[in-house]
XYZ file of C-alpha atoms in Angstrom:
668
model
C 6.109 17.539 -32.086
C 9.490 15.990 -31.285
C 11.565 17.711 -28.585
C 15.144 17.955 -29.835
C 17.252 17.877 -26.684
C 20.739 19.176 -25.984
C 23.043 17.663 -23.394
C 21.644 18.144 -19.889
C 18.136 19.121 -21.060
C 15.096 17.152 -19.883
C 11.595 16.646 -21.244
C 8.445 15.158 -19.642
C 7.196 11.846 -21.031
C 3.522 11.540 -21.906
C 3.715 7.743 -22.331
C 5.007 4.920 -20.142
C 5.355 2.297 -22.897
C 8.296 3.462 -24.986
C 10.555 2.418 -27.820
C 14.042 3.881 -27.934
C 15.620 3.893 -31.374
C 19.373 4.231 -31.808
C 21.306 4.802 -34.999
C 25.090 4.948 -35.104
C 27.805 5.234 -37.704
C 29.235 1.842 -36.718
C 28.026 -1.272 -34.878
C 27.532 -0.566 -31.170
C 26.132 -2.625 -28.351
C 23.239 -1.079 -26.460
C 22.037 -1.709 -22.938
C 20.120 -0.303 -19.998
C 20.866 0.035 -16.288
C 18.203 0.325 -13.605
C 19.042 2.596 -10.681
C 17.603 3.806 -7.424
C 16.902 7.434 -6.488
C 20.607 8.145 -6.128
C 21.473 6.511 -9.455
C 23.166 3.395 -8.025
C 22.495 0.322 -10.142
C 20.466 -2.308 -8.340
C 23.056 -5.085 -8.602
C 24.145 -7.124 -11.666
C 20.510 -8.079 -12.238
C 19.821 -4.385 -12.838
C 21.784 -4.345 -16.106
C 20.227 -5.359 -19.433
C 22.872 -6.091 -22.103
C 23.329 -8.455 -25.054
C 24.174 -11.333 -22.716
C 21.079 -10.711 -20.519
C 18.672 -8.803 -22.762
C 15.421 -9.017 -20.751
C 14.491 -7.469 -17.399
C 11.052 -6.591 -15.984
C 9.798 -3.846 -18.303
C 13.035 -3.812 -20.336
C 14.260 -5.567 -23.476
C 17.395 -4.731 -25.426
C 19.141 -6.031 -28.550
C 21.088 -9.287 -28.390
C 23.836 -8.200 -30.798
C 25.936 -5.187 -31.612
C 24.483 -3.312 -34.556
C 24.414 0.061 -36.240
C 20.723 0.355 -35.369
C 18.721 -0.684 -32.290
C 15.197 -0.574 -30.988
C 14.927 -0.972 -27.211
C 11.600 -1.632 -25.485
C 10.830 0.067 -22.148
C 7.621 -0.292 -20.131
C 7.960 2.161 -17.234
C 4.792 0.820 -15.621
C 6.284 -2.666 -15.362
C 9.464 -1.600 -13.564
C 10.016 -2.572 -9.908
C 9.006 0.064 -7.360
C 12.609 0.703 -6.306
C 13.648 1.725 -9.833
C 13.793 5.500 -10.268
C 16.375 5.873 -13.043
C 16.705 4.039 -16.352
C 19.981 4.779 -18.162
C 20.454 3.862 -21.826
C 24.108 3.228 -22.679
C 26.102 2.543 -25.847
C 29.527 0.917 -26.130
C 31.851 0.121 -29.010
C 32.441 -3.660 -29.286
C 35.833 -4.850 -28.068
C 38.127 -7.004 -30.170
C 36.289 -6.500 -33.459
C 38.924 -4.481 -35.273
C 36.421 -1.660 -35.499
C 36.707 1.910 -34.181
C 37.986 2.290 -30.638
C 36.465 5.689 -29.879
C 33.207 7.438 -30.665
C 35.113 10.425 -32.034
C 36.057 8.310 -35.057
C 32.445 7.580 -36.092
C 29.367 9.622 -36.876
C 27.532 10.988 -33.840
C 24.955 8.457 -32.557
C 21.319 9.580 -32.691
C 18.622 8.500 -30.229
C 14.861 8.843 -30.447
C 12.208 8.119 -27.807
C 8.888 6.997 -29.280
C 5.450 6.242 -27.904
C 3.648 2.926 -28.489
C 2.097 4.281 -31.687
C 5.447 5.368 -33.109
C 5.018 9.056 -32.250
C 8.399 10.659 -31.598
C 8.496 12.231 -28.122
C 12.126 13.346 -27.883
C 15.418 12.988 -29.721
C 19.064 13.600 -28.906
C 22.225 13.518 -31.027
C 25.377 12.717 -29.052
C 27.767 15.329 -30.441
C 31.159 16.231 -29.028
C 32.346 12.687 -28.278
C 36.051 11.998 -28.754
C 38.093 9.419 -26.838
C 35.083 7.737 -25.236
C 34.476 4.033 -25.882
C 31.214 3.947 -23.909
C 28.587 6.586 -23.233
C 25.370 7.035 -21.281
C 23.063 8.423 -23.948
C 19.726 8.962 -22.195
C 18.334 8.834 -18.688
C 14.687 8.211 -17.911
C 13.978 9.283 -14.355
C 10.999 9.494 -12.032
C 10.406 12.836 -10.317
C 7.401 13.247 -7.990
C 5.568 10.442 -9.732
C 6.253 11.771 -13.243
C 8.717 10.239 -15.701
C 11.060 12.453 -17.722
C 13.868 11.901 -20.197
C 17.214 13.678 -19.938
C 19.907 13.917 -22.606
C 23.117 12.767 -20.920
C 26.064 12.265 -23.304
C 28.327 11.231 -20.392
C 31.298 9.393 -21.918
C 33.957 7.020 -20.608
C 37.329 6.515 -22.269
C 37.727 3.423 -20.068
C 34.878 1.721 -21.902
C 31.878 -0.202 -20.656
C 33.681 -1.439 -17.544
C 34.353 2.130 -16.397
C 30.743 3.103 -17.117
C 29.352 0.266 -14.999
C 31.866 0.843 -12.216
C 30.780 4.475 -12.133
C 27.339 3.227 -11.115
C 28.623 1.353 -8.081
C 28.867 -2.155 -9.562
C 31.704 -4.220 -8.128
C 31.140 -6.787 -10.886
C 31.634 -4.161 -13.602
C 34.550 -5.927 -15.324
C 32.730 -9.279 -15.477
C 29.507 -7.667 -16.727
C 31.365 -5.726 -19.415
C 33.182 -8.877 -20.546
C 29.888 -10.799 -20.698
C 28.277 -8.064 -22.787
C 31.190 -7.979 -25.218
C 31.236 -11.786 -25.531
C 27.531 -11.811 -26.341
C 28.144 -9.180 -29.049
C 31.148 -10.997 -30.535
C 32.117 -10.138 -34.144
C 30.554 -13.259 -35.566
C 27.217 -12.165 -34.188
C 27.258 -8.539 -35.300
C 24.336 -7.758 -37.609
C 23.183 -4.589 -39.297
C 20.005 -4.298 -37.268
C 18.298 -6.257 -34.537
C 14.992 -5.229 -32.987
C 13.755 -6.898 -29.815
C 10.126 -7.650 -29.259
C 7.969 -4.863 -27.894
C 6.119 -7.293 -25.623
C 6.568 -6.458 -21.938
C 9.103 -8.582 -20.119
C 7.887 -11.246 -17.673
C 7.307 -10.128 -14.094
C 9.192 -12.929 -12.318
C 12.723 -11.565 -12.647
C 15.122 -12.034 -9.712
C 14.790 -9.597 -6.860
C 17.000 -6.567 -7.088
C 19.991 -6.350 -4.790
C 21.618 -3.310 -3.280
C 24.541 -1.307 -4.456
C 26.955 1.258 -3.130
C 26.514 5.038 -3.391
C 26.040 6.688 -6.738
C 29.121 7.958 -8.469
C 27.544 10.095 -11.167
C 28.404 13.720 -11.988
C 28.136 15.359 -8.568
C 24.380 15.812 -8.231
C 23.291 18.355 -5.667
C 22.386 15.709 -3.110
C 25.945 14.342 -3.224
C 28.486 16.380 -1.327
C 31.469 17.698 -3.284
C 34.833 17.557 -1.513
C 35.404 20.448 0.851
C 37.910 23.217 0.178
C 39.295 24.594 3.394
C 40.820 27.730 4.838
C 44.534 27.184 4.332
C 45.748 29.527 7.051
C 43.174 30.947 9.499
C 42.842 28.893 11.598
C 44.961 25.788 10.991
C 42.993 23.411 8.750
C 41.948 20.143 10.260
C 39.522 17.465 9.180
C 36.931 18.993 11.469
C 37.495 22.546 10.330
C 37.387 22.175 6.546
C 36.116 25.251 4.714
C 34.027 24.600 1.638
C 33.087 27.422 -0.741
C 30.711 25.028 -2.525
C 28.871 23.503 0.366
C 28.570 25.254 3.712
C 27.774 22.070 5.573
C 29.385 20.447 8.557
C 32.315 18.054 7.975
C 31.644 14.801 6.194
C 33.571 12.084 4.394
C 33.027 12.498 0.640
C 34.237 10.046 -1.941
C 37.753 10.871 -3.005
C 38.168 12.675 -6.326
C 41.285 10.528 -6.797
C 39.351 7.266 -6.500
C 40.169 5.001 -9.453
C 36.499 4.889 -10.373
C 35.644 8.523 -9.746
C 32.482 9.937 -11.327
C 32.422 9.858 -15.096
C 36.176 9.552 -15.504
C 37.139 10.143 -19.116
C 40.616 8.720 -18.924
C 42.752 6.133 -20.656
C 43.929 3.089 -18.719
C 47.548 4.118 -19.041
C 49.400 2.103 -16.468
C 49.555 4.593 -13.636
C 49.785 7.873 -15.557
C 48.256 10.639 -13.478
C 45.144 12.139 -15.052
C 44.411 15.660 -13.844
C 41.147 16.034 -15.743
C 37.845 16.552 -13.943
C 36.454 13.068 -13.153
C 32.917 13.894 -14.205
C 33.151 16.311 -17.133
C 34.346 16.285 -20.723
C 35.197 19.966 -20.983
C 38.700 19.215 -22.245
C 37.321 17.384 -25.251
C 34.933 20.187 -26.186
C 36.426 22.850 -28.454
C 35.708 26.511 -27.708
C 33.047 28.310 -29.756
C 33.388 28.052 -33.531
C 36.629 26.075 -33.344
C 37.350 23.399 -35.933
C 37.171 19.723 -35.055
C 40.659 18.170 -34.913
C 39.360 15.191 -36.890
C 37.158 16.775 -39.576
C 38.036 20.468 -39.598
C 34.323 21.291 -39.349
C 33.050 24.000 -37.038
C 31.679 22.653 -33.748
C 29.230 24.102 -31.270
C 30.649 25.849 -28.227
C 29.831 25.362 -24.532
C 26.280 25.626 -23.258
C 25.051 27.126 -19.978
C 23.539 24.440 -17.759
C 25.672 21.701 -19.332
C 25.540 19.473 -16.250
C 23.254 17.060 -14.470
C 20.447 18.428 -12.294
C 16.707 18.493 -11.738
C 16.463 22.177 -12.630
C 18.421 24.793 -14.558
C 19.538 26.318 -11.268
C 20.901 22.978 -10.077
C 22.626 22.321 -13.399
C 24.304 25.723 -13.271
C 25.445 25.043 -9.713
C 26.968 21.711 -10.782
C 28.518 23.296 -13.864
C 30.227 26.009 -11.809
C 31.552 23.380 -9.411
C 32.809 21.395 -12.398
C 34.621 24.437 -13.769
C 36.202 24.920 -10.355
C 37.568 21.363 -10.392
C 38.649 21.578 -14.037
C 40.691 24.704 -13.348
C 42.266 23.121 -10.264
C 43.278 19.991 -12.142
C 44.602 21.593 -15.315
C 46.678 23.996 -13.215
C 47.979 21.037 -11.218
C 49.048 19.356 -14.457
C 50.936 22.495 -15.500
C 52.660 22.921 -12.143
C 53.588 19.247 -12.085
C 55.135 19.553 -15.544
C 57.162 22.582 -14.468
C 58.387 20.738 -11.360
C 59.360 17.761 -13.510
C 61.212 19.999 -15.968
C 63.117 21.656 -13.107
C 64.045 18.328 -11.485
C 65.110 16.903 -14.850
C 67.302 19.949 -15.508
C 68.941 19.570 -12.110
C 69.578 15.878 -12.718
C 71.074 16.451 -16.174
C 73.317 19.232 -14.888
C 74.511 16.976 -12.061
C 75.289 14.240 -14.576
C 77.226 16.671 -16.750
C 79.275 17.869 -13.791
C 79.892 14.300 -12.608
C 81.901 13.582 -15.756
C 85.292 15.334 -15.483
C 85.561 15.408 -19.275
C 82.401 17.503 -19.526
C 83.207 20.144 -16.934
C 85.360 22.204 -19.219
C 85.324 23.048 -22.863
C 82.640 23.135 -25.471
C 81.275 19.675 -24.648
C 80.231 20.777 -21.163
C 78.713 23.995 -22.455
C 76.754 22.095 -25.086
C 75.408 19.622 -22.531
C 74.244 22.420 -20.252
C 72.649 24.341 -23.111
C 70.841 21.195 -24.279
C 69.558 20.555 -20.752
C 68.216 24.107 -20.479
C 66.647 23.844 -23.937
C 64.854 20.626 -22.964
C 63.514 22.320 -19.828
C 62.191 25.258 -21.850
C 60.613 22.873 -24.353
C 58.830 20.908 -21.620
C 57.542 24.061 -19.932
C 56.400 25.575 -23.238
C 54.496 22.402 -24.067
C 52.865 22.363 -20.623
C 51.949 26.037 -20.957
C 50.403 25.406 -24.372
C 48.238 22.671 -22.865
C 47.276 24.947 -19.988
C 46.413 27.798 -22.366
C 44.242 25.434 -24.418
C 42.324 24.332 -21.339
C 42.041 27.896 -20.062
C 40.615 28.980 -23.410
C 37.955 26.273 -23.150
C 37.099 27.178 -19.566
C 37.019 30.881 -20.398
C 34.635 30.182 -23.289
C 32.447 28.190 -20.910
C 32.558 30.948 -18.300
C 31.509 33.528 -20.888
C 28.255 31.662 -21.547
C 27.643 30.535 -17.958
C 28.134 33.885 -16.211
C 25.334 35.734 -18.089
C 22.973 32.811 -17.471
C 23.377 32.795 -13.682
C 20.290 33.726 -11.636
C 20.521 36.728 -9.268
C 21.597 34.643 -6.255
C 24.588 33.350 -8.278
C 25.277 36.489 -10.328
C 27.752 39.333 -9.935
C 26.332 42.685 -8.933
C 26.991 44.042 -12.420
C 24.933 41.276 -14.035
C 21.787 42.230 -15.990
C 19.963 39.646 -13.866
C 19.779 42.200 -11.054
C 18.294 44.975 -13.185
C 15.135 42.952 -13.732
C 15.089 41.712 -10.140
C 11.833 40.597 -8.565
C 11.440 39.029 -5.125
C 11.486 35.245 -5.645
C 8.769 32.839 -4.581
C 11.245 30.058 -3.736
C 14.609 30.230 -1.964
C 17.662 29.540 -4.142
C 19.862 26.482 -4.029
C 23.032 28.449 -3.308
C 24.449 31.943 -2.885
C 27.499 33.652 -4.364
C 29.969 34.849 -1.740
C 32.636 36.089 -4.130
C 35.107 34.706 -6.666
C 38.138 32.404 -6.614
C 41.117 32.462 -8.956
C 44.677 31.170 -9.372
C 47.785 33.169 -10.369
C 48.163 31.263 -13.669
C 44.876 32.579 -15.024
C 42.623 35.633 -14.801
C 39.572 33.329 -14.929
C 37.291 33.874 -11.920
C 35.218 30.986 -10.575
C 32.020 31.972 -8.710
C 32.213 30.899 -5.058
C 28.809 29.414 -4.345
C 27.671 28.309 -0.882
C 24.708 26.017 -0.435
C 21.594 27.320 1.309
C 20.330 27.241 3.959
C 23.571 28.233 5.607
C 24.810 25.473 7.860
C 27.896 27.318 9.019
C 28.405 30.871 10.191
C 30.498 33.454 8.340
C 33.320 35.638 9.617
C 34.513 38.693 7.694
C 38.004 39.342 9.011
C 38.577 43.038 9.667
C 42.087 42.471 11.002
C 45.363 43.377 9.340
C 45.774 41.439 6.080
C 48.893 41.456 3.958
C 48.046 42.297 0.374
C 49.157 40.052 -2.456
C 51.990 42.541 -3.060
C 53.071 42.371 0.596
C 51.549 45.708 1.595
C 49.038 46.227 4.401
C 45.735 48.084 4.158
C 44.957 50.742 6.744
C 43.126 49.299 9.770
C 40.262 51.795 9.629
C 39.794 51.160 5.924
C 39.702 47.414 6.519
C 37.038 47.727 9.201
C 34.978 49.935 6.900
C 35.429 47.507 3.982
C 34.546 44.510 6.170
C 31.295 46.088 7.330
C 30.444 47.104 3.772
C 30.981 43.501 2.672
C 28.633 42.352 5.445
C 25.904 44.769 4.332
C 26.236 43.683 0.697
C 26.053 40.028 1.733
C 22.994 40.654 3.902
C 21.326 42.445 0.982
C 21.983 39.454 -1.275
C 20.541 37.043 1.292
C 17.424 39.168 1.732
C 16.985 39.450 -2.029
C 17.428 35.707 -2.532
C 14.612 34.666 -0.194
C 10.838 35.029 -0.516
C 9.068 37.602 1.628
C 8.842 36.517 5.257
C 11.406 33.727 5.013
C 14.562 35.609 5.966
C 15.245 38.241 8.627
C 18.348 40.314 9.412
C 19.303 41.690 12.819
C 22.381 43.698 13.759
C 24.464 44.072 16.908
C 26.599 47.222 16.723
C 27.503 47.980 20.359
C 29.350 51.254 19.779
C 27.482 52.345 16.648
C 30.721 52.154 14.650
C 28.915 50.726 11.639
C 25.961 53.109 11.612
C 27.000 54.877 8.413
C 27.733 51.637 6.583
C 24.367 50.175 7.636
C 22.425 53.023 5.975
C 21.305 50.943 2.940
C 19.643 48.436 5.294
C 18.200 50.946 7.760
C 16.955 53.368 5.087
C 15.106 50.610 3.223
C 13.562 49.412 6.498
C 14.481 45.762 5.884
C 16.012 45.092 9.320
C 13.865 43.177 11.795
C 14.722 45.792 14.458
C 16.999 48.807 14.812
C 20.673 47.855 15.334
C 21.250 46.810 18.957
C 23.636 49.187 20.752
C 25.394 49.072 24.101
C 25.776 46.153 26.465
C 22.016 46.097 27.155
C 21.236 45.810 23.446
C 23.748 42.999 23.039
C 22.252 41.075 25.968
C 18.635 41.528 24.867
C 19.290 40.439 21.263
C 21.294 37.379 22.251
C 18.704 36.355 24.862
C 15.906 36.593 22.294
C 17.722 34.529 19.692
C 18.901 31.978 22.254
C 15.301 31.541 23.381
C 14.238 31.028 19.772
C 16.899 28.340 19.259
C 15.827 26.542 22.450
C 12.106 26.638 21.580
C 12.599 25.439 18.013
C 14.894 22.630 19.163
C 12.310 21.454 21.699
C 9.506 21.684 19.139
C 11.454 19.686 16.570
C 12.456 17.003 19.066
C 8.874 16.751 20.267
C 7.487 16.480 16.746
C 5.581 19.751 17.098
C 7.555 22.046 14.820
C 4.356 23.840 13.769
C 3.328 24.631 17.354
C 5.738 27.434 18.210
C 4.579 30.387 20.326
C 3.106 33.293 18.379
C 6.032 35.568 19.249
C 8.592 33.216 17.663
C 9.323 34.224 14.084
C 9.608 31.053 11.948
C 11.801 32.818 9.365
C 15.519 32.220 9.150
C 17.580 34.838 10.981
C 20.940 36.356 10.142
C 22.658 38.084 13.060
C 25.357 40.565 12.010
C 27.782 41.187 14.874
C 30.045 44.204 14.390
C 33.059 45.231 16.443
C 33.226 42.024 18.519
C 34.032 41.692 21.445
C 33.193 45.315 22.326
C 30.066 45.343 24.507
C 30.242 41.574 25.241
C 30.606 40.241 28.768
C 31.438 36.606 29.538
C 27.789 35.559 29.488
C 27.211 37.241 26.139
C 30.271 35.504 24.692
C 28.925 32.143 25.901
C 25.571 32.819 24.234
C 27.290 33.835 21.025
C 29.224 30.555 20.981
C 25.949 28.707 21.610
C 24.311 30.422 18.642
C 27.308 29.588 16.436
C 27.083 25.903 17.393
C 23.334 25.301 17.648
C 21.784 28.113 15.606
C 22.351 26.973 11.998
C 20.363 23.758 12.468
C 17.265 25.757 13.448
C 17.663 28.768 11.182
C 19.807 31.228 13.175
C 23.026 32.199 11.394
C 25.973 34.360 12.461
C 27.838 36.904 10.344
C 30.752 38.161 12.413
C 32.675 41.299 11.450
C 35.678 41.147 13.731
C 39.425 41.240 14.176
C 40.576 38.100 15.961
C 43.342 40.038 17.661
C 40.746 42.208 19.436
C 39.543 39.075 21.247
C 43.046 37.823 22.099
C 42.357 38.358 25.807
C 40.010 35.364 25.758
C 42.898 33.130 24.723
C 42.021 29.649 23.431
C 38.456 29.961 24.756
C 37.275 31.389 21.438
C 39.296 29.116 19.164
C 36.281 26.804 18.578
C 34.213 29.861 17.602
C 36.663 31.029 14.949
C 37.089 27.503 13.592
C 33.327 27.041 13.308
C 33.005 30.044 10.978
C 33.947 30.348 7.316
C 36.497 33.130 7.082
C 36.048 35.750 4.363
C 38.101 38.877 3.782
C 37.139 42.376 2.592
C 40.160 42.454 0.256
C 41.661 39.749 -1.986
C 43.490 37.096 0.021
C 44.766 33.620 -0.864
C 43.467 31.670 2.134
C 41.251 29.033 0.501
C 42.538 25.663 -0.686
C 40.792 23.292 -3.064
C 40.188 19.651 -2.011
C 41.747 17.995 -5.063
C 45.357 19.187 -5.145
C 45.460 21.847 -2.432
C 46.107 24.971 -4.508
C 45.999 28.267 -2.626
C 43.107 30.158 -4.250
C 42.749 33.912 -4.047
C 39.345 34.912 -2.708
C 37.844 38.171 -3.955
C 34.772 39.607 -2.208
C 31.775 40.534 -4.382
C 32.254 44.030 -5.729
C 29.473 46.512 -6.403
C 30.330 48.665 -9.455
C 31.560 52.132 -8.484
C 28.704 54.615 -8.537
C 26.074 51.901 -8.883
C 22.960 51.972 -6.707
C 21.941 48.422 -7.561
C 22.069 47.278 -3.915
C 19.786 50.118 -2.834
C 17.373 49.384 -5.703
C 17.221 45.700 -4.805
C 16.581 46.503 -1.139
C 13.847 48.946 -2.148
C 12.182 46.179 -4.143
C 12.413 43.851 -1.123
C 10.899 46.521 1.139
C 8.135 47.247 -1.384
C 7.178 43.585 -1.576
C 7.243 43.274 2.211
C 4.833 46.172 2.579
C 2.294 44.275 0.469
C 2.300 41.335 2.878
C 1.897 43.198 6.133
């Protein structure tokens, strides 16, 4: 039975000798790229196109045509090939259609050697794209699978090849188009199914992959815009809690999957790896045909699993919202500057300063400003409607680790058998839209967290009571600890608490009542010292074991699980030695599974002066109330962070912790 795929879906292949059939509403040229594990094409010799139709295990058509049959022998591919991408491109200079949106949706079918259909995919939703990656065959743990891609490029075949790290992309695209010149276009051309010869040139190397932000490629890092001062070394990243790195720039001319027109320097604010802006919201008519089109789909992104695809899709929505808002703000700034310039010009002419002529000029200038802003707002509202429609299908599909506390996913909660890819820490939003973007942090945590219990000015300029803030900060810490415990399998995550004065005892009741803490909360200076000594010893022993290649030979009293240490009311109960150990855990702990969650007011530790500045900078700052202290990495918007809220009167956190405790009791 044929598997009918939708974009982003994959399907295992039961055969290694395949035929890929393509039918299109107009002549197209078809080709294949061979990539490594990261998706980078293995040099120019890793591209099969009409000008070079045969590679080891690959044969493609020699002309552009409305129908193709490509031959693929996965068993004959070189060992370093892990991805086989099938692409289509509209011929250049033929007088034919310039975009896939003007022709019928191409249809692809993967067949076995006996003609049995294994999978099919129809490339719907294309618009301005002149080239598209239709299918991807990829090797995962020794097994080949096919994935429906549908990743389009308005820049044509050259942009598609450049996106795969090929410096020779323009020359290769030109060669492919020359080979499929108009005089050679036929209605159908089928290559031989015989396997290609095995003496092809050796594959070269290529630069890093530039596909749609797979999980193993770091997205750019949003940072804390105010506390402390952002530097390259202190970048805060809601979507990847890793140490600083140097990601590829989202403004790079060949950024991942850019669907843009080559428009002579016009700024394109669209997401460089998604086509959300060309996808109408649910049940909206096509601008070309007036027919109803399908709406957004949860998991509509690249990834090995549904969880990974949802993670990438949320990150893509985050970037889309940042860029479309940037386009709107830029248009408003332009309208304001244009108004100022036109008013200055009107005042510069003495004849226009008085009388009806001057009034008319000023009124016309203001009218043009309003027109520009209204047009920009209409574009923003269109994009927001599309993103909102996408959010409405993505949010209910999120697994518990990604979901809000009011999601139905929690009501059927069961302790997982595998840790999640990421964890939701809250939501992010901009003032132009009520749309909330889930703030997901990659696991395992590679950076500590700090919930700021200090005075925070509300978005309306007011200040919350200090005692209320401390209570809210500790509540946020308990809720976060509950989510971390619920997200991990039994025995793989442990929570400990330092509460020197017992100020958080009441707030900690959900954790203590369920019995999910590794030990009772440590109190007093002696409790602080003992807990820090124990965890410091664990960090030292694990580091030595890892460096010595004996990670499995830890002493019996060393718990191999990851540890979260909640520190409340810092620096109360901490002497200088305890502070030094805490800094050591913040620096060295994450690499060996010891993570900090500080609940503190920085002003309380002001007596230490700059000594603790590295500690605060090493932690990701969260707030117990909404606060606009995060900035995105693309245009630097100030995003309002909202902590995860448990519905009023709900006992979902207690129920989840009870389920965790129940499962733990079975494994004792």
